[in-house]
Coordinates of C-alpha atoms (C1' of nucleotides) in Angstrom, one line a residue:
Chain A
X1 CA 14.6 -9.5 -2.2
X2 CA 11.0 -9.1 -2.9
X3 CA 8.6 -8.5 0.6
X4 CA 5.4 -7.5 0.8
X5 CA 3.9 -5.3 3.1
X6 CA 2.4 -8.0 5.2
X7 CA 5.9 -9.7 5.6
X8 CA 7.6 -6.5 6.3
X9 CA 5.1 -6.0 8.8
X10 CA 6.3 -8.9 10.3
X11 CA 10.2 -8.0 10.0
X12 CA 9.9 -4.8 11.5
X13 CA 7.8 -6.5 14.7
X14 CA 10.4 -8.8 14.8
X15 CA 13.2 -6.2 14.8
X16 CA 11.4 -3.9 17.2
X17 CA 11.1 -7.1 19.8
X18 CA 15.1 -7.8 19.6
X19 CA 15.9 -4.1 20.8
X20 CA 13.3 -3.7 23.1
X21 CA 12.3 -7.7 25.1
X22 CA 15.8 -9.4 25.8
X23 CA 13.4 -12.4 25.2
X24 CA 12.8 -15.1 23.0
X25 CA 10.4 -14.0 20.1
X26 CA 7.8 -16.4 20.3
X27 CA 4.4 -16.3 18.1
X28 CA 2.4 -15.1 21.0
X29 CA 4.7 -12.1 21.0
X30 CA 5.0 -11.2 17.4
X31 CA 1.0 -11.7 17.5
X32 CA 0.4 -9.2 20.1
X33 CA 2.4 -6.5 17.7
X34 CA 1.3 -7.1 14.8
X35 CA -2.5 -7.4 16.4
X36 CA -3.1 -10.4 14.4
X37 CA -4.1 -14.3 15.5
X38 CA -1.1 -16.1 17.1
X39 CA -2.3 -18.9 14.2
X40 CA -1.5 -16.1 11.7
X41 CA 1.9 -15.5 13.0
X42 CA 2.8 -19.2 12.9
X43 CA 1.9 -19.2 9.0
X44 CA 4.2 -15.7 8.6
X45 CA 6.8 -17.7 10.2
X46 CA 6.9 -20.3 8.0
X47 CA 7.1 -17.8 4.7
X48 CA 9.4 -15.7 6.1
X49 CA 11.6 -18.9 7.0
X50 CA 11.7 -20.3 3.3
X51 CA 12.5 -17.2 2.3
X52 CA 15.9 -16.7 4.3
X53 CA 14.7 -13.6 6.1
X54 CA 14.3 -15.2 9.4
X55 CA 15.4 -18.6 11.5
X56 CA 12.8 -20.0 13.8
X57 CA 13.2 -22.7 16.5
X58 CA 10.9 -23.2 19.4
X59 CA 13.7 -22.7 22.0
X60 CA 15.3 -19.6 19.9
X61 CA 12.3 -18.5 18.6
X62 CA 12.5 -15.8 15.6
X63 CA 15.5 -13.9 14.6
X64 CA 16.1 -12.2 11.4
X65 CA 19.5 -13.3 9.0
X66 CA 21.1 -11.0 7.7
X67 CA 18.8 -10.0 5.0
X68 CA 16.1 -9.7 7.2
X69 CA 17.5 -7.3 9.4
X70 CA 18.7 -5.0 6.2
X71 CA 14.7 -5.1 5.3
X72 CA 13.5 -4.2 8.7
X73 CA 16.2 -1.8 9.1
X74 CA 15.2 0.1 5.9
X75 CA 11.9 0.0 7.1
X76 CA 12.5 1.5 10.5
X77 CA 14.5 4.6 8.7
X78 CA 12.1 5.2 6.5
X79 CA 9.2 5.2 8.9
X80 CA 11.1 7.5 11.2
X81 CA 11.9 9.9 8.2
X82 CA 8.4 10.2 7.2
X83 CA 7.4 10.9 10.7
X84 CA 9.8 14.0 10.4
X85 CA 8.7 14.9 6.8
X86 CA 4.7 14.5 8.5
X87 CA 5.7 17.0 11.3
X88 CA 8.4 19.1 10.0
X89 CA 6.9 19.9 6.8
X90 CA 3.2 19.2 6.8
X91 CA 2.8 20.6 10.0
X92 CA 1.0 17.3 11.8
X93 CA 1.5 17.0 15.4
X94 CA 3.1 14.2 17.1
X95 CA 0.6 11.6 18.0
X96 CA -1.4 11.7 14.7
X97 CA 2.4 10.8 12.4
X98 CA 2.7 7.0 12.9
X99 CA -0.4 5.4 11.2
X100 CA 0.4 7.8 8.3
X101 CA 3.8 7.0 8.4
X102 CA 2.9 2.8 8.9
X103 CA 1.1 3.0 5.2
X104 CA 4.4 5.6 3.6
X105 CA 7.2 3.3 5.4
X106 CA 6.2 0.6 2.6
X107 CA 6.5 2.6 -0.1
X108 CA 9.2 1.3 -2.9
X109 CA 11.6 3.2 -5.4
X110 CA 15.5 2.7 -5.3
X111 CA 16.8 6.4 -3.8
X112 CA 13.4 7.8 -2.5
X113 CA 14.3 7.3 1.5
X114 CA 17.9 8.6 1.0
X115 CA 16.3 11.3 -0.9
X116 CA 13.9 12.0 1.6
X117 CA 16.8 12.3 3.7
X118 CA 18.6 14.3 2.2
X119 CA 15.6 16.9 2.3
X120 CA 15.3 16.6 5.2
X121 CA 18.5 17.3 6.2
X122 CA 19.5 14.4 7.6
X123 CA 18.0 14.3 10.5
X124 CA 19.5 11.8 13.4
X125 CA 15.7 11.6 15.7
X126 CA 12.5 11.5 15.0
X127 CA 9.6 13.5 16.5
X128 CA 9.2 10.9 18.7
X129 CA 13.0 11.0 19.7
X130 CA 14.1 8.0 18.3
X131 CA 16.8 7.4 16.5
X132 CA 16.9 7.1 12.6
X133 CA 19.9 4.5 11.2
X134 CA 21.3 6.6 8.3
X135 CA 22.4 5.0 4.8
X136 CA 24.6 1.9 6.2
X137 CA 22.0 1.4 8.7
X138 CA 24.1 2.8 11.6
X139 CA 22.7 4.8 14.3
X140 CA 23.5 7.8 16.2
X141 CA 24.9 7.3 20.1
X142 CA 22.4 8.5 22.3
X143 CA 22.3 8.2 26.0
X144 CA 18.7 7.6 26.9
X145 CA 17.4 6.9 30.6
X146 CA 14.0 6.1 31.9
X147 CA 12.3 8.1 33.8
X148 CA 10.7 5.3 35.8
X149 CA 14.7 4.7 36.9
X150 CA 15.3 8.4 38.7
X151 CA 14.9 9.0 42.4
X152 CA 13.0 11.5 44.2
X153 CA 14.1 14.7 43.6
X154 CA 15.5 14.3 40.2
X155 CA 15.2 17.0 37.4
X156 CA 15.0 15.8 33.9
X157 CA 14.0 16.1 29.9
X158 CA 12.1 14.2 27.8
X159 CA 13.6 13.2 24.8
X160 CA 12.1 10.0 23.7
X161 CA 8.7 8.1 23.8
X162 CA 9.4 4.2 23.7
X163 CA 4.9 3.6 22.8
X164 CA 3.9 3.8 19.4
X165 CA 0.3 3.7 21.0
X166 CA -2.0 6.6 19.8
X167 CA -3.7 6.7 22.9
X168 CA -0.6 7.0 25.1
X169 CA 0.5 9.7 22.8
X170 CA -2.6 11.4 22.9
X171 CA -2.6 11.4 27.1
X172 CA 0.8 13.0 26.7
X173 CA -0.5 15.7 24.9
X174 CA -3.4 16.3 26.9
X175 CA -0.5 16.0 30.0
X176 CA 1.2 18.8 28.4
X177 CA 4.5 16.4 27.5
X178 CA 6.3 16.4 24.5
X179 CA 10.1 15.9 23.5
X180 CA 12.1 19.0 25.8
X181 CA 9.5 18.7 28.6
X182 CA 10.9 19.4 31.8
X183 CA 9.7 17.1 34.7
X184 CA 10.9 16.9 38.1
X185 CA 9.9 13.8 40.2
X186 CA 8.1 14.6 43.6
X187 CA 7.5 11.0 45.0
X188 CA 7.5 7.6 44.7
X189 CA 4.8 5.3 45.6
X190 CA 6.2 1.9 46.6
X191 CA 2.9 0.2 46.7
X192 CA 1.7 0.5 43.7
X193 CA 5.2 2.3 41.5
X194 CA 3.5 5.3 40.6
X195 CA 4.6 8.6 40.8
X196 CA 4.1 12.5 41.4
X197 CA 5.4 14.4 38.7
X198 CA 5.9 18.1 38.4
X199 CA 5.2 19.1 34.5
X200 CA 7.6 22.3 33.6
X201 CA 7.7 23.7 37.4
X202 CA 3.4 23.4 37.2
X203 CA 1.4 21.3 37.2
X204 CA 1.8 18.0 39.7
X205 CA 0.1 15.0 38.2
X206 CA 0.2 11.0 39.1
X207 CA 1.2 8.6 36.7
X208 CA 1.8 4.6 36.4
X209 CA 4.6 2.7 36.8
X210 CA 4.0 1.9 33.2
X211 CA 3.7 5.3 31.8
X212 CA 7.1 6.3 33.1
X213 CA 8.8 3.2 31.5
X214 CA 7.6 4.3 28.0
X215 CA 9.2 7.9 28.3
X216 CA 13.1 8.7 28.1
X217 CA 14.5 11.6 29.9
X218 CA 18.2 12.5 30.1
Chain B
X1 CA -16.6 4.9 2.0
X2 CA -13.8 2.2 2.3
X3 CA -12.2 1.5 -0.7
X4 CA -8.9 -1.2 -1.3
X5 CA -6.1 -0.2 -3.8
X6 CA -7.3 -2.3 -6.5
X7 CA -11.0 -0.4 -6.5
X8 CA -8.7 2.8 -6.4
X9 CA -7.5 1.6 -9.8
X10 CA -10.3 0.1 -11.5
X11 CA -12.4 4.0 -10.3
X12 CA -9.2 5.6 -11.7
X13 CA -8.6 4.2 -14.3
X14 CA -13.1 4.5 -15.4
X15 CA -12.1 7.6 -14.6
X16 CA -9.0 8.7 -16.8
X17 CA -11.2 6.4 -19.7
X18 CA -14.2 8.9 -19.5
X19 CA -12.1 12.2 -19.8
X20 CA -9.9 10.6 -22.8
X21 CA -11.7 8.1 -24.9
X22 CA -15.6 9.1 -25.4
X23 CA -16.5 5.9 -26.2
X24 CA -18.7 3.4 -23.8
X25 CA -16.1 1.8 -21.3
X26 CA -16.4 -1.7 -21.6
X27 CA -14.4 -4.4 -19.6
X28 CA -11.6 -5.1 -22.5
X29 CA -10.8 -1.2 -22.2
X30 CA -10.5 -1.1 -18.7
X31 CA -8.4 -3.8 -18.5
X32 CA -6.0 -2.8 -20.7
X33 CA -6.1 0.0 -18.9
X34 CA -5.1 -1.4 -15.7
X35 CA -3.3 -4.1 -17.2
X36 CA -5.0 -7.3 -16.0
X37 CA -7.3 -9.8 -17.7
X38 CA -11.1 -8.9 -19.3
X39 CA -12.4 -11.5 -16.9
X40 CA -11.0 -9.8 -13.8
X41 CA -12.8 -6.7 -14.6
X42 CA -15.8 -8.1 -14.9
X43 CA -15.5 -9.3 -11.4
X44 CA -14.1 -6.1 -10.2
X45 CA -16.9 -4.6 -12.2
X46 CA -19.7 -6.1 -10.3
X47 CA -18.1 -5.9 -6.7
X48 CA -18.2 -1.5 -7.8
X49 CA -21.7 -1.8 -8.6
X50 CA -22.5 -3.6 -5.4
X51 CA -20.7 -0.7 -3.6
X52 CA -22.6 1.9 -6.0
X53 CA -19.3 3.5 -6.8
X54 CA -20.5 3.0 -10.6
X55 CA -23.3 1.7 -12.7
X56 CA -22.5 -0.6 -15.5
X57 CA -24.7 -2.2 -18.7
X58 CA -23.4 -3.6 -21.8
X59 CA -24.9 -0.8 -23.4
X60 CA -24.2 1.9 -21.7
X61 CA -20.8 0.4 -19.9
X62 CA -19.1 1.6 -16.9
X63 CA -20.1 5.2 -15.4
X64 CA -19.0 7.0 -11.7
X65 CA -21.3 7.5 -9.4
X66 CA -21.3 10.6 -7.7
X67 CA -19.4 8.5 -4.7
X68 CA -16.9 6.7 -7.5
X69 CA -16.4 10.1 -9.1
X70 CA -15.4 11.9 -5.5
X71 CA -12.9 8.8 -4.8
X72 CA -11.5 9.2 -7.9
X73 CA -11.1 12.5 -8.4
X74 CA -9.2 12.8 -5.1
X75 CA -6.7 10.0 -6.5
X76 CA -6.1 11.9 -9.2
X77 CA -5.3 14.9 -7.0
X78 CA -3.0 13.1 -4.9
X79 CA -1.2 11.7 -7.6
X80 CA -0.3 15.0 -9.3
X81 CA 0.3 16.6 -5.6
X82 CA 2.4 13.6 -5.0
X83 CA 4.8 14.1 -8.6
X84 CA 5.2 18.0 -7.7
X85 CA 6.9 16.9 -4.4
X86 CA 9.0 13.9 -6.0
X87 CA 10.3 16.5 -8.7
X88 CA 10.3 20.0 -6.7
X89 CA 11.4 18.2 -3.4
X90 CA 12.6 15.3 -3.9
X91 CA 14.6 16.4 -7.2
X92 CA 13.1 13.1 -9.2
X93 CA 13.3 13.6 -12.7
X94 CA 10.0 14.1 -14.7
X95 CA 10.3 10.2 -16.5
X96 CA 10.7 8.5 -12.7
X97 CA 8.0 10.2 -10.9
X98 CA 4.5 8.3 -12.1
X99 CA 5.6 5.3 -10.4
X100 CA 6.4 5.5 -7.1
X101 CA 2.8 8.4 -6.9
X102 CA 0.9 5.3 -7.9
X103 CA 2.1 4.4 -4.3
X104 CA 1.7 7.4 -3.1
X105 CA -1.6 8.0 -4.0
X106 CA -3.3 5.3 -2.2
X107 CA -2.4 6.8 1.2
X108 CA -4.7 7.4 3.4
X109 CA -5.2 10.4 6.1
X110 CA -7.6 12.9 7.0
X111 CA -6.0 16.5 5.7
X112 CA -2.9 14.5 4.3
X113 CA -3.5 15.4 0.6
X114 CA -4.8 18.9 1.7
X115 CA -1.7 19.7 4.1
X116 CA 0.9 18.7 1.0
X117 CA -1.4 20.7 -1.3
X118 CA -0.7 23.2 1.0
X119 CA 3.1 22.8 1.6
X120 CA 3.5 22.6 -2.4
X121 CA 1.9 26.5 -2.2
X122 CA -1.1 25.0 -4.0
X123 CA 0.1 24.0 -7.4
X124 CA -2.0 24.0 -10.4
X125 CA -0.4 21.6 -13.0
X126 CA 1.4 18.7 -12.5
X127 CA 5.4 18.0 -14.1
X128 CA 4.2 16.6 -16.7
X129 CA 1.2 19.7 -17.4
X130 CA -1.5 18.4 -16.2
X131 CA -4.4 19.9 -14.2
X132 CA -4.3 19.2 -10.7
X133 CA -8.2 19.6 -8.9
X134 CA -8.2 21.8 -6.1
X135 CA -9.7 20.9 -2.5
X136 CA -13.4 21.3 -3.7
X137 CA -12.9 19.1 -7.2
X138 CA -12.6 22.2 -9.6
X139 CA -9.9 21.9 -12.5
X140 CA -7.8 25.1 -12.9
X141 CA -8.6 26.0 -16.7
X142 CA -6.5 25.3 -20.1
X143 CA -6.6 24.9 -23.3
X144 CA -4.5 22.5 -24.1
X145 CA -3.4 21.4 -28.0
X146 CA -2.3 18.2 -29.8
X147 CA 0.9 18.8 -31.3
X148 CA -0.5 16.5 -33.9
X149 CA -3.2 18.8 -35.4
X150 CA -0.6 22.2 -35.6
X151 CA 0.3 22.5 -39.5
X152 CA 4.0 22.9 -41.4
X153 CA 5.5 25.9 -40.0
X154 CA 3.7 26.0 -37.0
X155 CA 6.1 26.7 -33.8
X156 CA 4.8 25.7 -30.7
X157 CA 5.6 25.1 -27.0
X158 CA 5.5 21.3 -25.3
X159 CA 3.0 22.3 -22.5
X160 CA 2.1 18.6 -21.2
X161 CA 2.3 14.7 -21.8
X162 CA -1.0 12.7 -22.4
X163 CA 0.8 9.4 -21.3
X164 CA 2.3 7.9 -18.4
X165 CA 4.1 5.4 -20.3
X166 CA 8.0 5.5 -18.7
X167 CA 9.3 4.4 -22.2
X168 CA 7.3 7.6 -23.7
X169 CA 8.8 9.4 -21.2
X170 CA 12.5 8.2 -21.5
X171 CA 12.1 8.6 -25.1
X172 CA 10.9 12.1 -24.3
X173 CA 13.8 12.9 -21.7
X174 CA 16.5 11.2 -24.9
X175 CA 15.1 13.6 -27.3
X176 CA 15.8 16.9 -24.7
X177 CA 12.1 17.2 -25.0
X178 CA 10.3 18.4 -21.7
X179 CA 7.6 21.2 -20.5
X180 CA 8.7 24.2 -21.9
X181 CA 10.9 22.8 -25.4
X182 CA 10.0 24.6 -28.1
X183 CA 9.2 23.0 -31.3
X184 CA 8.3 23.7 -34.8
X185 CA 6.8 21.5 -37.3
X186 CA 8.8 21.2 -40.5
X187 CA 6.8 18.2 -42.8
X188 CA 3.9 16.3 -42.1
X189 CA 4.2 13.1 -43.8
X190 CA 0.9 12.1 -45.7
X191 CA 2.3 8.1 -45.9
X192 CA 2.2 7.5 -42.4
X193 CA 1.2 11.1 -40.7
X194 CA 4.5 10.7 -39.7
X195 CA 6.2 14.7 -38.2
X196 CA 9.5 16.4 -38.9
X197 CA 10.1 18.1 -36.0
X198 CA 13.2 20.9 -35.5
X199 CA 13.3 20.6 -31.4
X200 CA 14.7 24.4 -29.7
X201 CA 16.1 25.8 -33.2
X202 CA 18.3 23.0 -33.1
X203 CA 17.8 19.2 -33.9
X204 CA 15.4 17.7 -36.6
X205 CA 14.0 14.6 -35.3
X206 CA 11.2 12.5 -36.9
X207 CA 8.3 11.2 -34.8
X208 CA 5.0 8.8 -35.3
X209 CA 1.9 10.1 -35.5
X210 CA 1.0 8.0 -31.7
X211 CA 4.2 10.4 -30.5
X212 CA 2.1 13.2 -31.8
X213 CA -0.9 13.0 -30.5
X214 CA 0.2 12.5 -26.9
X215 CA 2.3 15.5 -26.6
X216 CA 0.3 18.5 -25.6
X217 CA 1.4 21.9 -26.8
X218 CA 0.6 25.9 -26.9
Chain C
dC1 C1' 5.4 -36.5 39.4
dC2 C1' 1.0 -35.5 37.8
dA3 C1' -2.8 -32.3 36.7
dA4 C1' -3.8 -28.0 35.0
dT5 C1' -2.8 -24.3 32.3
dT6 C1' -0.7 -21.9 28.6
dA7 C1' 1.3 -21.6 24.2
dA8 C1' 2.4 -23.5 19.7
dT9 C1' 0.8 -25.9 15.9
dT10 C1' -2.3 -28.1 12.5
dA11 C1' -6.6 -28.4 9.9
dG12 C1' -10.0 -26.4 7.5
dA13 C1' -12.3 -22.0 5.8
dC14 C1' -12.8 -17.7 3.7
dA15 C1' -12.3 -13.0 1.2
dA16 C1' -9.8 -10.5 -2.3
dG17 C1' -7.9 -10.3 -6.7
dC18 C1' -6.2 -12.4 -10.0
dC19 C1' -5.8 -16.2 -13.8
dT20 C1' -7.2 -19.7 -17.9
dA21 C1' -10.5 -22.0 -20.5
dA22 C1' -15.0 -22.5 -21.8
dT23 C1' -19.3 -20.4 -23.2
dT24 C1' -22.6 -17.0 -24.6
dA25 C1' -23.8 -12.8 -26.9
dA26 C1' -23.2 -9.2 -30.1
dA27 C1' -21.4 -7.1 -34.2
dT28 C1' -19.8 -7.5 -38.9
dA29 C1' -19.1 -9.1 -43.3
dA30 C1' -20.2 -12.0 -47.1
Chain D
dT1 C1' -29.4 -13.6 -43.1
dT2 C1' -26.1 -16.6 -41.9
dA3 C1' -21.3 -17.4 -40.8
dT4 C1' -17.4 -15.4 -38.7
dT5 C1' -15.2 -12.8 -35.5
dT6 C1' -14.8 -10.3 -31.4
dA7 C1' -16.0 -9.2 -26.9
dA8 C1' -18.4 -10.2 -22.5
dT9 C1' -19.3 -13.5 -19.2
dT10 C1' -19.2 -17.7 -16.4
dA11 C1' -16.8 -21.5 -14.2
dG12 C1' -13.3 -23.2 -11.8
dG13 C1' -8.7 -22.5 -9.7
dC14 C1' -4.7 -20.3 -7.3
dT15 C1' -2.2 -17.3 -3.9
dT16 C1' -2.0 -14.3 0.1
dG17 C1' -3.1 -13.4 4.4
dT18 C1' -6.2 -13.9 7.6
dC19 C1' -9.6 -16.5 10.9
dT20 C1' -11.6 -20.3 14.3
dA21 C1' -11.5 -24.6 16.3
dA22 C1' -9.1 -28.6 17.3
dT23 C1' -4.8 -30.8 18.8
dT24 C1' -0.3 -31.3 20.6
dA25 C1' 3.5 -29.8 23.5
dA26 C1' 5.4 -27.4 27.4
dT27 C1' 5.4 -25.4 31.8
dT28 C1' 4.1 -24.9 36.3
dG29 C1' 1.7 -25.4 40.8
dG30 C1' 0.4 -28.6 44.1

DNA sequence: CCAATTAATTAGACAAGCCTAATTAAATAA
DNA sequence: TTATTTAATTAGGCTTGTCTAATTAATTGG
């Protein structure tokens, strides 16, 4: 199957909306995502409907057949590989990786994402900590929490970032948080969710209720 | 400056024309060049000039501007920085490689093309032998030879391609001829400059005078 | 159950890059 | 120097992917 960037685009939206909203995958959704007019999206939808890579009703909204999912999937893996070429070997740091790796996911040649693979070792995460399918498109177990789910008290390690945003990642950095950061949580505040963290036995900062639902700890 | 893909090419390609031919480049050269119809060049033609990336008249054709001749050059780096990887990384094979760094080259990053100059140890030639610019623009220096104008009895070493034709190049790869074969010239054919060649002491082939001149020896 | 709001859809446009089919200009040969 | 040929240019169209401004359908609060 032929796609072009715009429609993979779409595909991997799509795909990253299944795992993450138990939702429906309505226009309004996809449009957020892909930061494009919701009109836009319904066009996509269309196209990507003749061509067999999604179904779309109004009360199941968009899911991806079989075919679909293979393209997003391949996507996904090779974004996440580049992200680990970009940091491991080119020595970028974390949040400046994914609009590089946005324009190198696209890029087309039977063999060059399993060979990218394979030089990289084969790695199962990404800097990011998420998890890279491997050749069949299966992906490593992984037990990941949130941290907005722990109690007072609790002592635990980032290993994941669920925001693609650069500015989030770029407050992380500035916070002193990357993957293996310890935090312990110091208190919750039930009015507005935030909470008091402690950054590697140091620093005690205040974060949103939203900020700790887009790390992972274990 | 902001330039699409297709600019890229067209600069590239005005580019690659003013180093080979040193004729005037006119629209019916260019678009062979970049393989698209004489009338689409003259509308990419006038969209570059409005964009000063080059000046054009019938009688004088298509020229860089300073701008066109920065944007291009850096193509051109990134495009040989790009094969090294795929062959000394990636383990592609010299006749797959110009392909998928057409992709590649368009990226787009602050540093990127510097950081994999740098993580390639700073290469000076491409696979296939040619020059690869460094950081400020400057060409690494080489005096390169046709194997067309050596005469009989003349024994020489392949040293780089001047084409990026994959049928050249699988022809090339059939015949065990690479960087580095030795060859030595055994007839030149007045009829139709057509070459006996005797490839590593070991097979006599006979090639076209067009296979000649785009093999580049020492 | 109806009015108000929100979301999906349609209609109509537009920029980029490409094409084919004229048309015009230049070069060449008779 | 005129006719022929070749090359450049213009005109008009098409596709992709986007937009804005209606319009239609759903949902929800009163």
């Amino acid at each position: 199957m032929n796609t072009t960037r715009a429609e993979e685009n779409y595909l991997k939206a799509i795909y990253r909306l299944t795992k993450t909203k138990k939702q429906v995958i309505l226009p309004n959704l996809i449009a957020e995502k892909v930061q494009v007019n919701p009109a836009s999206v319904v066009d996509m939808i269309k196209k990507l409907v003749r061509k067999e890579l999604i179904s779309y009703s109004r009360k199941e909204g968009a899911k991806l057949t079989d075919t679909g999912q293979r393209i997003a999937l391949n996507i996904v893996r090779s974004h996440r590989l580049w992200e680990v070429f970009l940091v491991e070997k080119l020595e970028y740091s974390w949040s400046e990786i994914h609009v590089i790796a946005e324009q190198l996911e696209h890029i087309k040649h039977p063999d060059l994402v399993d060979k990218l693979d394979s030089f990289l070792d084969f790695p199962s995460f990404d800097p990011h900590g998420d998890p890279i399918p491997d050749k069949m498109g299966a992906y490593p177990i992984s037990k990941k929490i949130f941290l907005s789910t722990l109690s007072i008290g609790a002592e635990c390690k980032v290993i994941s970032v669920s925001d693609d945003n650069t500015d989030f990642l770029n407050y992380l950095e500035k916070l002193g948080i990357s993957i293996g950061t310890k935090i312990k949580i110091l208190e919750k505040n039930a009015f507005d969710d935030s909470l008091s963290l402690q950054i590697e036995k140091k620093n005690i900062i205040t974060v949103s209720r939203k900020f700790a639902d887009s790390l992972y700890v274990i």
